[in-house]
């Protein structure tokens, strides 16, 4: 069945921003990479997702084979960031969250009831507290249906290592047939795209909303939209689109442009830039993206890092508690080479460890997935002493 044009646009944007793109060749015409990491060495470990948890493996391609599923329905790292005080969180779709406290051995926080049939995403922070979204995608999940009691915004408690539903569809005045297809938080207001189906006709509308009280104190199923604790208003499609459409890389933060200044002008990529402990990311395009690759970056007060899908990584700054690497100048290194159809995705930093998600993909479907931990102290400080 041919999709309506509006659905195709939404679908394409979701694929772009989720990191599900075609595999591209290795970067060309780059400056010399300082360190090329072997697939097996003592400075990194591989982990894969399986049997409702994660396990260490010698190489990603040796993990159990999984059937390819749409990215909304597969177990994969769907977002990652660093808290303001340096803790790291990787959000794992259909599984839970990995919480790293300055180690490479994370705590897996799970809630089967919340995660089993919903698509997770959009890890953000408000007043230092991590939140994320859950949606049910009816395009890939035919059992999904609108429900005013469905949880949409979830709070992650770092202290209790638990999830707490905060905002439901009903709180946002979303009708029974409604389905949230995207949400963005700019640090003050939340905006959402809502898909509605009536009499086999699909339409979209867009809302801006905010809690008039401390969001962490809002209780789910309280019908907050009626009691006045949540303000909801309609916005235009263009207002929503302007927030999620990639900007030209010339508008990127100065620290990010300086980090990647050695990249040739004719190298094309789309980059997701997150602020540590911040709101939703900004998206940037470098050149045309028809044949480009995907990258992720995080900016923190004492470091900035960018990881490309092929593993090329740029870092500038210092690891917590250690001196500047390369006197503060940018270092470039290559993560272990992945097999064909595999790529690196979102990442985080936990103390001296760089944690990078990897996954096997075929267009919009994902198979095997997991994460890599890199001991940056061994990689840079100890090697420089030899």
mmCIF file of N, CA and C in Angstrom, residues 14-22 76 294 296 343-345 359 361 363:
data_model
loop_
_atom_site.group_PDB
_atom_site.id
_atom_site.type_symbol
_atom_site.label_atom_id
_atom_site.label_comp_id
_atom_site.label_asym_id
_atom_site.label_seq_id
_atom_site.Cartn_x
_atom_site.Cartn_y
_atom_site.Cartn_z
ATOM 1 N N UNK A 14 12.172 10.180 10.813
ATOM 2 C CA UNK A 14 12.427 9.261 11.913
ATOM 3 C C UNK A 14 13.636 8.389 11.627
ATOM 4 N N UNK A 15 13.756 7.906 10.381
ATOM 5 C CA UNK A 15 14.900 7.084 10.028
ATOM 6 C C UNK A 15 16.185 7.871 10.129
ATOM 7 N N UNK A 16 16.161 9.109 9.670
ATOM 8 C CA UNK A 16 17.361 9.949 9.703
ATOM 9 C C UNK A 16 17.816 10.195 11.126
ATOM 10 N N UNK A 17 16.901 10.593 11.985
ATOM 11 C CA UNK A 17 17.289 10.999 13.327
ATOM 12 C C UNK A 17 17.544 9.821 14.249
ATOM 13 N N UNK A 18 17.145 8.636 13.868
ATOM 14 C CA UNK A 18 17.398 7.471 14.716
ATOM 15 C C UNK A 18 18.698 6.778 14.364
ATOM 16 N N UNK A 19 19.394 7.271 13.339
ATOM 17 C CA UNK A 19 20.669 6.669 12.973
ATOM 18 C C UNK A 19 20.522 5.460 12.070
ATOM 19 N N UNK A 20 19.315 5.204 11.517
ATOM 20 C CA UNK A 20 19.130 4.056 10.643
ATOM 21 C C UNK A 20 19.342 4.492 9.208
ATOM 22 N N UNK A 21 20.569 4.477 8.752
ATOM 23 C CA UNK A 21 20.880 4.881 7.400
ATOM 24 C C UNK A 21 21.694 3.799 6.737
ATOM 25 N N UNK A 22 21.840 3.924 5.427
ATOM 26 C CA UNK A 22 22.611 2.928 4.705
ATOM 27 C C UNK A 22 24.077 2.994 5.110
ATOM 28 N N UNK A 76 18.034 -2.186 20.915
ATOM 29 C CA UNK A 76 19.184 -1.429 20.420
ATOM 30 C C UNK A 76 19.340 -0.176 21.272
ATOM 31 N N UNK A 294 26.511 9.264 9.302
ATOM 32 C CA UNK A 294 25.863 9.788 10.503
ATOM 33 C C UNK A 294 26.879 9.846 11.626
ATOM 34 N N UNK A 296 27.572 11.359 15.919
ATOM 35 C CA UNK A 296 27.021 11.849 17.180
ATOM 36 C C UNK A 296 28.100 12.607 17.922
ATOM 37 N N UNK A 343 27.513 -0.588 12.249
ATOM 38 C CA UNK A 343 27.955 0.796 12.425
ATOM 39 C C UNK A 343 27.902 1.179 13.897
ATOM 40 N N UNK A 344 28.636 2.229 14.218
ATOM 41 C CA UNK A 344 28.598 2.806 15.554
ATOM 42 C C UNK A 344 27.491 3.846 15.620
ATOM 43 N N UNK A 345 26.885 3.977 16.797
ATOM 44 C CA UNK A 345 25.745 4.875 16.949
ATOM 45 C C UNK A 345 25.976 5.821 18.136
ATOM 46 N N UNK A 359 25.596 -1.567 16.133
ATOM 47 C CA UNK A 359 24.452 -2.358 15.701
ATOM 48 C C UNK A 359 24.626 -2.828 14.263
ATOM 49 N N UNK A 361 22.644 -3.408 10.811
ATOM 50 C CA UNK A 361 21.429 -2.831 10.250
ATOM 51 C C UNK A 361 21.316 -3.086 8.754
ATOM 52 N N UNK A 363 18.984 -1.016 6.108
ATOM 53 C CA UNK A 363 18.029 0.074 5.906
ATOM 54 C C UNK A 363 17.357 0.408 7.233
#
